[in-house]
mmCIF file of C-alpha atoms in Angstrom:
data_model
loop_
_atom_site.group_PDB
_atom_site.id
_atom_site.type_symbol
_atom_site.label_atom_id
_atom_site.label_comp_id
_atom_site.label_asym_id
_atom_site.label_seq_id
_atom_site.Cartn_x
_atom_site.Cartn_y
_atom_site.Cartn_z
ATOM 1 C CA UNK S 907 23.492 116.405 123.555
ATOM 2 C CA UNK S 908 20.816 116.233 122.143
ATOM 3 C CA UNK S 909 19.520 114.907 118.624
ATOM 4 C CA UNK S 910 21.415 114.103 116.187
ATOM 5 C CA UNK S 911 24.305 116.349 117.465
ATOM 6 C CA UNK S 912 26.507 113.331 118.822
ATOM 7 C CA UNK S 913 26.570 111.694 115.439
ATOM 8 C CA UNK S 914 29.061 113.533 114.507
ATOM 9 C CA UNK S 915 31.944 112.694 117.928
ATOM 10 C CA UNK S 916 30.436 109.564 117.476
ATOM 11 C CA UNK S 917 32.560 109.611 113.428
ATOM 12 C CA UNK S 918 35.358 110.226 115.498
ATOM 13 C CA UNK S 919 35.506 107.776 117.982
ATOM 14 C CA UNK S 920 37.122 105.307 116.025
ATOM 15 C CA UNK S 921 33.727 102.600 115.830
ATOM 16 C CA UNK S 922 34.111 102.815 111.811
ATOM 17 C CA UNK S 923 34.437 99.232 109.774
ATOM 18 C CA UNK S 924 34.637 99.016 105.521
ATOM 19 C CA UNK S 925 32.538 97.013 105.531
ATOM 20 C CA UNK S 926 29.575 98.889 106.911
ATOM 21 C CA UNK S 927 29.386 102.633 106.118
ATOM 22 C CA UNK S 928 26.337 102.598 108.202
ATOM 23 C CA UNK S 929 28.480 101.665 111.535
ATOM 24 C CA UNK S 930 29.149 105.906 112.621
ATOM 25 C CA UNK S 931 24.936 106.025 112.375
ATOM 26 C CA UNK S 932 24.489 102.906 114.709
ATOM 27 C CA UNK S 933 23.489 104.244 117.823
ATOM 28 C CA UNK S 934 23.419 103.247 121.173
ATOM 29 C CA UNK S 935 19.074 104.058 122.050
ATOM 30 C CA UNK S 936 18.849 101.719 124.779
ATOM 31 C CA UNK S 937 17.187 102.975 127.973
ATOM 32 C CA UNK S 938 18.018 100.592 131.856
ATOM 33 C CA UNK S 939 18.265 101.499 134.946
ATOM 34 C CA UNK S 940 19.646 98.995 137.545
ATOM 35 C CA UNK S 941 20.049 99.026 141.005
ATOM 36 C CA UNK S 942 22.715 97.113 142.817
ATOM 37 C CA UNK S 943 21.754 94.571 140.061
ATOM 38 C CA UNK S 944 24.319 91.886 141.802
ATOM 39 C CA UNK S 945 21.948 91.089 144.437
ATOM 40 C CA UNK S 946 18.598 89.381 143.460
ATOM 41 C CA UNK S 947 16.858 90.291 146.390
ATOM 42 C CA UNK S 948 17.244 93.443 146.338
ATOM 43 C CA UNK S 949 17.879 94.462 142.481
ATOM 44 C CA UNK S 950 15.835 97.069 140.888
ATOM 45 C CA UNK S 951 15.628 97.861 137.133
ATOM 46 C CA UNK S 952 13.432 100.798 135.012
ATOM 47 C CA UNK S 953 13.474 99.954 131.621
ATOM 48 C CA UNK S 954 11.599 101.545 128.671
ATOM 49 C CA UNK S 955 12.147 105.208 127.046
ATOM 50 C CA UNK S 956 12.875 107.731 129.832
ATOM 51 C CA UNK S 957 15.999 109.537 129.370
ATOM 52 C CA UNK S 958 17.482 111.499 132.233
ATOM 53 C CA UNK S 959 16.663 114.930 130.778
ATOM 54 C CA UNK S 960 14.826 118.042 131.890
ATOM 55 C CA UNK S 961 11.915 117.477 130.192
ATOM 56 C CA UNK S 962 10.320 115.239 132.253
ATOM 57 C CA UNK S 963 10.198 117.317 134.796
ATOM 58 C CA UNK S 964 7.582 119.570 133.826
ATOM 59 C CA UNK S 965 8.779 122.788 135.092
ATOM 60 C CA UNK S 966 8.953 124.618 132.159
ATOM 61 C CA UNK S 967 7.060 127.088 130.079
ATOM 62 C CA UNK S 968 6.774 126.046 126.882
ATOM 63 C CA UNK S 969 4.626 123.023 126.665
ATOM 64 C CA UNK S 970 6.900 121.674 123.790
ATOM 65 C CA UNK S 971 9.013 121.464 126.295
ATOM 66 C CA UNK S 972 7.004 118.798 129.224
ATOM 67 C CA UNK S 973 7.364 115.249 127.709
ATOM 68 C CA UNK S 974 5.394 112.237 128.734
ATOM 69 C CA UNK S 975 6.685 108.739 128.275
ATOM 70 C CA UNK S 976 6.376 105.336 129.153
ATOM 71 C CA UNK S 977 8.628 103.214 132.362
ATOM 72 C CA UNK S 978 8.268 100.148 134.113
ATOM 73 C CA UNK S 979 9.989 99.076 137.062
ATOM 74 C CA UNK S 980 11.255 95.586 137.168
ATOM 75 C CA UNK S 981 13.007 93.049 139.857
ATOM 76 C CA UNK S 982 12.923 89.255 140.181
ATOM 77 C CA UNK S 983 15.764 86.642 138.124
ATOM 78 C CA UNK S 984 15.441 89.466 134.799
ATOM 79 C CA UNK S 985 17.158 91.248 136.244
ATOM 80 C CA UNK S 986 20.076 89.112 135.313
ATOM 81 C CA UNK S 987 18.808 89.500 131.468
ATOM 82 C CA UNK S 988 19.243 93.627 132.055
ATOM 83 C CA UNK S 989 22.353 93.853 133.657
ATOM 84 C CA UNK S 990 24.236 91.032 131.295
ATOM 85 C CA UNK S 991 22.693 93.638 128.394
ATOM 86 C CA UNK S 992 24.269 96.620 129.853
ATOM 87 C CA UNK S 993 27.154 94.955 130.708
ATOM 88 C CA UNK S 994 27.142 94.017 127.061
ATOM 89 C CA UNK S 995 27.417 97.251 126.061
ATOM 90 C CA UNK S 996 29.878 98.038 128.765
ATOM 91 C CA UNK S 997 32.741 96.191 127.159
ATOM 92 C CA UNK S 998 31.874 97.152 124.120
ATOM 93 C CA UNK S 999 32.538 100.715 124.660
ATOM 94 C CA UNK S 1000 35.261 100.510 126.831
ATOM 95 C CA UNK S 1001 37.257 98.045 124.322
ATOM 96 C CA UNK S 1002 36.405 100.949 121.287
ATOM 97 C CA UNK S 1003 38.150 103.333 123.145
ATOM 98 C CA UNK S 1004 41.194 101.796 124.579
ATOM 99 C CA UNK S 1005 41.238 101.004 120.186
ATOM 100 C CA UNK S 1006 41.295 104.880 119.882
ATOM 101 C CA UNK S 1007 44.602 106.969 118.379
ATOM 102 C CA UNK S 1008 45.562 108.885 121.722
ATOM 103 C CA UNK S 1009 44.767 112.112 120.704
ATOM 104 C CA UNK S 1010 41.034 110.865 120.695
ATOM 105 C CA UNK S 1011 41.128 109.142 124.132
ATOM 106 C CA UNK S 1012 38.439 109.952 126.110
ATOM 107 C CA UNK S 1013 40.408 108.789 129.271
ATOM 108 C CA UNK S 1014 43.553 111.473 128.076
ATOM 109 C CA UNK S 1015 41.236 114.577 126.825
ATOM 110 C CA UNK S 1016 39.903 113.857 131.060
ATOM 111 C CA UNK S 1017 43.062 113.906 132.588
ATOM 112 C CA UNK S 1018 43.539 116.566 130.829
ATOM 113 C CA UNK S 1019 40.989 118.872 131.340
ATOM 114 C CA UNK S 1020 40.705 117.898 134.916
ATOM 115 C CA UNK S 1021 44.705 118.545 135.703
ATOM 116 C CA UNK S 1022 43.451 122.381 133.398
ATOM 117 C CA UNK S 1023 40.663 122.314 136.443
ATOM 118 C CA UNK S 1024 42.365 122.451 139.102
ATOM 119 C CA UNK S 1025 44.317 125.260 138.767
ATOM 120 C CA UNK S 1026 41.225 127.496 138.030
ATOM 121 C CA UNK S 1027 39.556 126.351 140.594
ATOM 122 C CA UNK S 1028 39.314 128.747 142.321
ATOM 123 C CA UNK S 1029 38.423 131.328 139.884
ATOM 124 C CA UNK S 1030 34.799 132.615 139.353
ATOM 125 C CA UNK S 1031 32.863 130.655 137.670
ATOM 126 C CA UNK S 1032 29.130 131.401 136.159
ATOM 127 C CA UNK S 1033 26.242 129.415 137.611
ATOM 128 C CA UNK S 1034 22.974 127.139 136.077
ATOM 129 C CA UNK S 1035 20.958 126.489 138.240
ATOM 130 C CA UNK S 1036 17.907 126.936 137.113
ATOM 131 C CA UNK S 1037 15.862 127.805 139.997
ATOM 132 C CA UNK S 1038 12.540 126.148 139.643
ATOM 133 C CA UNK S 1039 14.228 123.095 138.361
ATOM 134 C CA UNK S 1040 16.485 121.844 141.533
ATOM 135 C CA UNK S 1041 12.362 123.272 142.951
ATOM 136 C CA UNK S 1042 11.124 120.607 141.161
ATOM 137 C CA UNK S 1043 13.242 117.847 142.203
ATOM 138 C CA UNK S 1044 13.261 118.936 145.787
ATOM 139 C CA UNK S 1045 9.597 118.376 146.159
ATOM 140 C CA UNK S 1046 10.138 114.792 144.223
ATOM 141 C CA UNK S 1047 12.792 114.017 146.357
ATOM 142 C CA UNK S 1048 10.025 114.956 149.356
ATOM 143 C CA UNK S 1049 7.644 112.275 148.285
ATOM 144 C CA UNK S 1050 7.540 109.206 149.670
ATOM 145 C CA UNK S 1051 7.487 106.433 146.031
ATOM 146 C CA UNK S 1052 4.518 103.875 146.247
ATOM 147 C CA UNK S 1053 5.180 100.523 144.551
ATOM 148 C CA UNK S 1054 3.382 97.891 143.734
ATOM 149 C CA UNK S 1055 4.806 95.635 141.642
ATOM 150 C CA UNK S 1056 2.732 92.054 140.225
ATOM 151 C CA UNK S 1057 4.017 88.625 139.082
ATOM 152 C CA UNK S 1058 4.369 88.842 135.070
ATOM 153 C CA UNK S 1059 5.961 86.149 132.650
ATOM 154 C CA UNK S 1060 8.236 88.339 131.078
ATOM 155 C CA UNK S 1061 11.806 88.193 128.703
ATOM 156 C CA UNK S 1062 14.073 91.335 128.138
ATOM 157 C CA UNK S 1063 15.589 92.223 124.590
ATOM 158 C CA UNK S 1064 18.144 93.606 123.197
ATOM 159 C CA UNK S 1065 18.023 94.242 119.103
ATOM 160 C CA UNK S 1066 21.426 95.355 117.996
ATOM 161 C CA UNK S 1067 21.138 96.178 114.266
ATOM 162 C CA UNK S 1068 24.993 96.140 113.500
ATOM 163 C CA UNK S 1069 24.776 92.354 115.076
ATOM 164 C CA UNK S 1070 22.156 92.447 112.532
ATOM 165 C CA UNK S 1071 19.817 91.108 115.303
ATOM 166 C CA UNK S 1072 15.919 91.933 114.785
ATOM 167 C CA UNK S 1073 13.933 90.117 118.223
ATOM 168 C CA UNK S 1074 12.711 93.789 119.177
ATOM 169 C CA UNK S 1075 11.040 94.100 115.741
ATOM 170 C CA UNK S 1076 10.097 89.904 115.589
ATOM 171 C CA UNK S 1077 8.376 91.046 119.588
ATOM 172 C CA UNK S 1078 6.177 93.857 117.507
ATOM 173 C CA UNK S 1079 5.132 91.754 115.030
ATOM 174 C CA UNK S 1080 4.140 88.453 116.966
ATOM 175 C CA UNK S 1081 2.223 90.693 118.904
ATOM 176 C CA UNK S 1082 0.439 92.134 116.451
ATOM 177 C CA UNK S 1083 0.314 88.710 114.827
ATOM 178 C CA UNK S 1084 -1.313 87.121 117.469
ATOM 179 C CA UNK S 1085 -4.221 89.865 118.303
ATOM 180 C CA UNK S 1086 -7.941 89.657 118.234
ATOM 181 C CA UNK S 1087 -9.102 91.655 119.993
ATOM 182 C CA UNK S 1088 -6.894 94.711 120.265
ATOM 183 C CA UNK S 1089 -3.709 96.148 119.187
ATOM 184 C CA UNK S 1090 -3.312 99.581 121.503
ATOM 185 C CA UNK S 1091 -0.333 101.627 119.405
ATOM 186 C CA UNK S 1092 1.293 103.983 121.414
ATOM 187 C CA UNK S 1093 5.445 105.375 118.804
ATOM 188 C CA UNK S 1094 6.994 108.330 119.906
ATOM 189 C CA UNK S 1095 8.707 107.743 116.164
ATOM 190 C CA UNK S 1096 5.979 106.629 113.878
ATOM 191 C CA UNK S 1097 7.076 105.518 110.363
ATOM 192 C CA UNK S 1098 6.191 102.281 109.762
ATOM 193 C CA UNK S 1099 7.848 99.969 107.042
ATOM 194 C CA UNK S 1100 5.997 98.429 104.719
ATOM 195 C CA UNK S 1101 6.482 95.304 105.976
ATOM 196 C CA UNK S 1102 5.119 96.025 109.305
ATOM 197 C CA UNK S 1103 1.746 97.746 108.203
ATOM 198 C CA UNK S 1104 0.357 95.031 106.478
ATOM 199 C CA UNK S 1105 0.811 93.383 110.054
ATOM 200 C CA UNK S 1106 -1.505 96.199 111.162
ATOM 201 C CA UNK S 1107 -3.345 95.792 108.660
ATOM 202 C CA UNK S 1108 -3.941 92.766 108.153
ATOM 203 C CA UNK S 1109 -5.001 92.630 111.905
ATOM 204 C CA UNK S 1110 -8.029 94.541 111.073
ATOM 205 C CA UNK S 1111 -8.610 92.960 108.454
ATOM 206 C CA UNK S 1112 -8.665 89.703 111.244
ATOM 207 C CA UNK S 1113 -11.205 92.080 112.858
ATOM 208 C CA UNK S 1114 -8.773 93.332 115.720
ATOM 209 C CA UNK S 1115 -9.219 97.588 116.656
ATOM 210 C CA UNK S 1116 -5.481 98.575 115.704
ATOM 211 C CA UNK S 1117 -5.373 101.842 117.624
ATOM 212 C CA UNK S 1118 -2.062 104.067 116.968
ATOM 213 C CA UNK S 1119 -1.254 107.012 118.411
ATOM 214 C CA UNK S 1120 2.226 108.748 117.914
ATOM 215 C CA UNK S 1121 3.023 112.950 117.543
ATOM 216 C CA UNK S 1122 1.763 115.808 114.878
ATOM 217 C CA UNK S 1123 3.857 117.549 113.659
ATOM 218 C CA UNK S 1124 3.577 120.361 116.495
ATOM 219 C CA UNK S 1125 4.545 117.871 119.204
ATOM 220 C CA UNK S 1126 6.799 116.499 117.484
ATOM 221 C CA UNK S 1127 10.060 117.212 119.150
ATOM 222 C CA UNK S 1128 11.981 116.463 115.153
ATOM 223 C CA UNK S 1129 9.499 117.237 112.613
ATOM 224 C CA UNK S 1130 10.248 115.854 109.769
ATOM 225 C CA UNK S 1131 9.665 113.008 111.188
ATOM 226 C CA UNK S 1132 6.421 113.934 112.020
ATOM 227 C CA UNK S 1133 5.985 115.351 108.067
ATOM 228 C CA UNK S 1134 7.076 111.348 106.880
ATOM 229 C CA UNK S 1135 4.746 109.710 109.149
ATOM 230 C CA UNK S 1136 2.054 110.765 107.541
ATOM 231 C CA UNK S 1137 2.656 109.906 104.539
ATOM 232 C CA UNK S 1138 2.622 106.674 105.438
ATOM 233 C CA UNK S 1139 -1.312 107.366 106.771
ATOM 234 C CA UNK S 1140 -3.172 106.942 104.258
ATOM 235 C CA UNK S 1141 -1.303 103.609 103.129
ATOM 236 C CA UNK S 1142 -2.797 102.404 106.709
ATOM 237 C CA UNK S 1143 -6.749 103.841 107.102
ATOM 238 C CA UNK S 1144 -6.914 102.936 103.368
ATOM 239 C CA UNK S 1145 -8.114 99.170 104.861
ATOM 240 C CA UNK S 1146 -11.157 100.467 106.385
ATOM 241 C CA UNK S 1147 -12.415 100.942 103.191
ATOM 242 C CA UNK S 1148 -12.383 96.969 102.668
ATOM 243 C CA UNK S 1149 -15.085 94.671 102.430
ATOM 244 C CA UNK S 1150 -13.653 92.402 105.366
ATOM 245 C CA UNK S 1151 -13.017 95.650 107.689
ATOM 246 C CA UNK S 1152 -16.671 96.330 107.162
ATOM 247 C CA UNK S 1153 -18.496 93.200 107.549
ATOM 248 C CA UNK S 1154 -16.661 93.603 111.548
ATOM 249 C CA UNK S 1155 -16.599 97.431 111.689
ATOM 250 C CA UNK S 1156 -19.373 97.349 114.664
ATOM 251 C CA UNK S 1157 -18.118 94.525 116.456
ATOM 252 C CA UNK S 1158 -14.752 97.236 116.896
ATOM 253 C CA UNK S 1159 -12.510 96.383 113.829
ATOM 254 C CA UNK S 1160 -10.460 98.825 112.152
ATOM 255 C CA UNK S 1161 -7.131 100.689 111.787
ATOM 256 C CA UNK S 1162 -7.349 104.349 113.804
ATOM 257 C CA UNK S 1163 -3.888 106.795 113.873
ATOM 258 C CA UNK S 1164 -3.981 109.482 116.568
ATOM 259 C CA UNK S 1165 -1.720 112.553 116.810
ATOM 260 C CA UNK S 1166 -0.826 113.650 119.801
ATOM 261 C CA UNK S 1167 -2.260 117.756 120.373
ATOM 262 C CA UNK S 1168 0.382 118.891 122.685
ATOM 263 C CA UNK S 1169 -0.867 122.870 123.808
ATOM 264 C CA UNK S 1170 -3.826 123.188 123.967
ATOM 265 C CA UNK S 1171 -2.850 120.554 127.333
ATOM 266 C CA UNK S 1172 -0.010 122.030 127.745
ATOM 267 C CA UNK S 1173 1.512 119.134 127.171
ATOM 268 C CA UNK S 1174 4.889 118.410 124.731
ATOM 269 C CA UNK S 1175 6.089 116.127 122.718
ATOM 270 C CA UNK S 1176 4.436 111.954 123.131
ATOM 271 C CA UNK S 1177 8.161 109.749 123.963
ATOM 272 C CA UNK S 1178 6.350 106.517 124.914
ATOM 273 C CA UNK S 1179 6.965 103.366 122.938
ATOM 274 C CA UNK S 1180 4.935 100.584 124.130
ATOM 275 C CA UNK S 1181 2.389 98.260 122.695
ATOM 276 C CA UNK S 1182 -0.450 96.396 124.677
ATOM 277 C CA UNK S 1183 -1.964 93.311 122.522
ATOM 278 C CA UNK S 1184 -5.844 92.458 123.741
ATOM 279 C CA UNK S 1185 -5.384 93.335 127.209
ATOM 280 C CA UNK S 1186 -3.489 90.770 128.206
ATOM 281 C CA UNK S 1187 0.504 91.048 127.107
ATOM 282 C CA UNK S 1188 2.412 94.428 126.331
ATOM 283 C CA UNK S 1189 6.352 95.322 125.626
ATOM 284 C CA UNK S 1190 7.872 98.689 126.816
ATOM 285 C CA UNK S 1191 10.967 99.848 126.214
ATOM 286 C CA UNK S 1192 13.500 101.923 123.788
ATOM 287 C CA UNK S 1193 11.779 100.966 119.983
ATOM 288 C CA UNK S 1194 10.520 103.379 117.849
ATOM 289 C CA UNK S 1195 9.040 101.969 115.193
ATOM 290 C CA UNK S 1196 10.942 103.891 112.431
ATOM 291 C CA UNK S 1197 14.288 102.589 110.014
ATOM 292 C CA UNK S 1198 16.688 104.207 113.357
ATOM 293 C CA UNK S 1199 15.616 101.997 115.011
ATOM 294 C CA UNK S 1200 14.525 99.102 112.983
ATOM 295 C CA UNK S 1201 17.986 99.136 110.972
ATOM 296 C CA UNK S 1202 20.940 101.282 112.922
ATOM 297 C CA UNK S 1203 19.818 101.663 116.581
ATOM 298 C CA UNK S 1204 20.679 99.517 119.292
ATOM 299 C CA UNK S 1205 17.541 99.253 121.762
ATOM 300 C CA UNK S 1206 16.203 97.510 125.239
ATOM 301 C CA UNK S 1207 12.778 96.531 125.384
ATOM 302 C CA UNK S 1208 10.985 94.144 127.871
ATOM 303 C CA UNK S 1209 7.670 91.795 126.493
ATOM 304 C CA UNK S 1210 5.607 91.137 129.096
ATOM 305 C CA UNK S 1211 2.331 88.660 130.149
ATOM 306 C CA UNK S 1212 0.452 89.893 133.127
ATOM 307 C CA UNK S 1213 -2.953 91.332 132.961
ATOM 308 C CA UNK S 1214 -2.872 93.567 136.017
ATOM 309 C CA UNK S 1215 0.242 95.557 134.215
ATOM 310 C CA UNK S 1216 -1.288 94.955 130.823
ATOM 311 C CA UNK S 1217 -4.322 96.731 131.777
ATOM 312 C CA UNK S 1218 -2.707 99.248 134.012
ATOM 313 C CA UNK S 1219 -1.077 100.235 130.451
ATOM 314 C CA UNK S 1220 -4.453 99.523 128.325
ATOM 315 C CA UNK S 1221 -6.474 102.106 131.345
ATOM 316 C CA UNK S 1222 -3.466 104.969 130.503
ATOM 317 C CA UNK S 1223 -3.587 104.384 126.972
ATOM 318 C CA UNK S 1224 -7.514 104.383 126.515
ATOM 319 C CA UNK S 1225 -8.228 106.863 129.274
ATOM 320 C CA UNK S 1226 -4.514 109.180 130.364
ATOM 321 C CA UNK S 1227 -3.024 108.925 127.233
ATOM 322 C CA UNK S 1228 -6.379 109.060 123.223
ATOM 323 C CA UNK S 1229 -7.707 111.579 124.761
ATOM 324 C CA UNK S 1230 -5.323 114.902 124.202
ATOM 325 C CA UNK S 1231 -5.182 113.803 120.797
ATOM 326 C CA UNK S 1232 -6.779 113.717 117.796
ATOM 327 C CA UNK S 1233 -8.370 111.294 114.896
ATOM 328 C CA UNK S 1234 -6.571 111.295 111.665
ATOM 329 C CA UNK S 1235 -9.448 110.391 108.647
ATOM 330 C CA UNK S 1236 -9.014 109.234 105.661
ATOM 331 C CA UNK S 1237 -8.793 111.729 104.037
ATOM 332 C CA UNK S 1238 -6.762 114.159 106.749
ATOM 333 C CA UNK S 1239 -4.086 111.499 105.832
ATOM 334 C CA UNK S 1240 -4.827 111.485 101.658
ATOM 335 C CA UNK S 1241 -4.079 115.825 102.530
ATOM 336 C CA UNK S 1242 -0.887 115.455 104.234
ATOM 337 C CA UNK S 1243 0.661 113.828 101.516
ATOM 338 C CA UNK S 1244 0.169 116.935 99.538
ATOM 339 C CA UNK S 1245 0.723 119.415 102.387
ATOM 340 C CA UNK S 1246 -1.052 123.123 101.397
ATOM 341 C CA UNK S 1247 2.083 125.464 102.506
ATOM 342 C CA UNK S 1248 5.591 126.193 100.309
ATOM 343 C CA UNK S 1249 6.729 125.821 104.496
ATOM 344 C CA UNK S 1250 5.423 121.599 104.764
ATOM 345 C CA UNK S 1251 6.034 120.871 100.794
ATOM 346 C CA UNK S 1252 10.273 122.218 101.080
ATOM 347 C CA UNK S 1253 10.087 119.796 104.496
ATOM 348 C CA UNK S 1254 8.711 117.119 102.711
ATOM 349 C CA UNK S 1255 10.583 116.840 100.136
ATOM 350 C CA UNK S 1256 13.326 117.007 101.628
ATOM 351 C CA UNK S 1257 12.177 114.437 104.845
ATOM 352 C CA UNK S 1258 11.666 111.926 102.776
ATOM 353 C CA UNK S 1259 14.149 110.791 101.436
ATOM 354 C CA UNK S 1260 16.615 110.697 104.406
ATOM 355 C CA UNK S 1261 13.454 108.927 106.172
ATOM 356 C CA UNK S 1262 16.089 105.828 106.624
ATOM 357 C CA UNK S 1263 18.447 107.964 108.776
ATOM 358 C CA UNK S 1264 15.833 110.270 110.703
#
């Protein structure tokens, strides 16, 4: 289910704790695809930001439905950690389901549905088959996958706000604070907390080039998020006016913000969530730099150290993503806080009080 419709079902799931009124809003946003996880030699796992969705096959005539994302494939001992996280999530949902009242037990509902379907199995049913999509999938299946693995030092992370965990946010802070040359961030839904914004500004003051790429209101599939995101730009870009940054500007120091341009390049939403530090270390996962991922959603990410893989991500960021984005100036950032259009004013006025829930 797209967007926040699934939240209504979650309220009915029985996952309610009177001591935690936000609990029904704490979604599982993790993304893991595990193959043969019990066989260390053959096991593979794909983690990152991708969903299982039609948008990634890029067959829709509307550019907004052609998404760009970032995943990594893993093998080796780290698979044990990915499997452990999956099993932990599965055990949670299994226990939750078993505690539900009979009317909310999905096993009972599914059995009832199955019984009804058997009775009408002979009836003619409409087909929702999308031939262009089917053909695109068939074409993908005919192509031989070329997998190139590189040795890395890595750790698989999960953050569960319901358990007061902040491991992925800590990893972001750690990478930003240790950077000496560059911090490159691609993030779909960018609403940084004041603490994260201060880490980014501190890096710029040290002489680091900090580059942030996120969606514009035109490319964000949740437009109010982009409006609130723009509301944070001025605070970040003002660091470039400080003497500490100006003195090192010729060496590349400073903080830059780019917005994904979308339609002119036949692209839709940028859904990637990754960071590259100094071309040597990276963090790739499902974690958005927004209040939802920090305070509400369960998230996963892999933190890795590898010149080869981090270098590939850096080249992808600089050569494939940034050319399809437009840079935001400080003057533009100031204007974003005072939108001129009535629709934009109303949207920002509505979204700001809800930013911790978007």
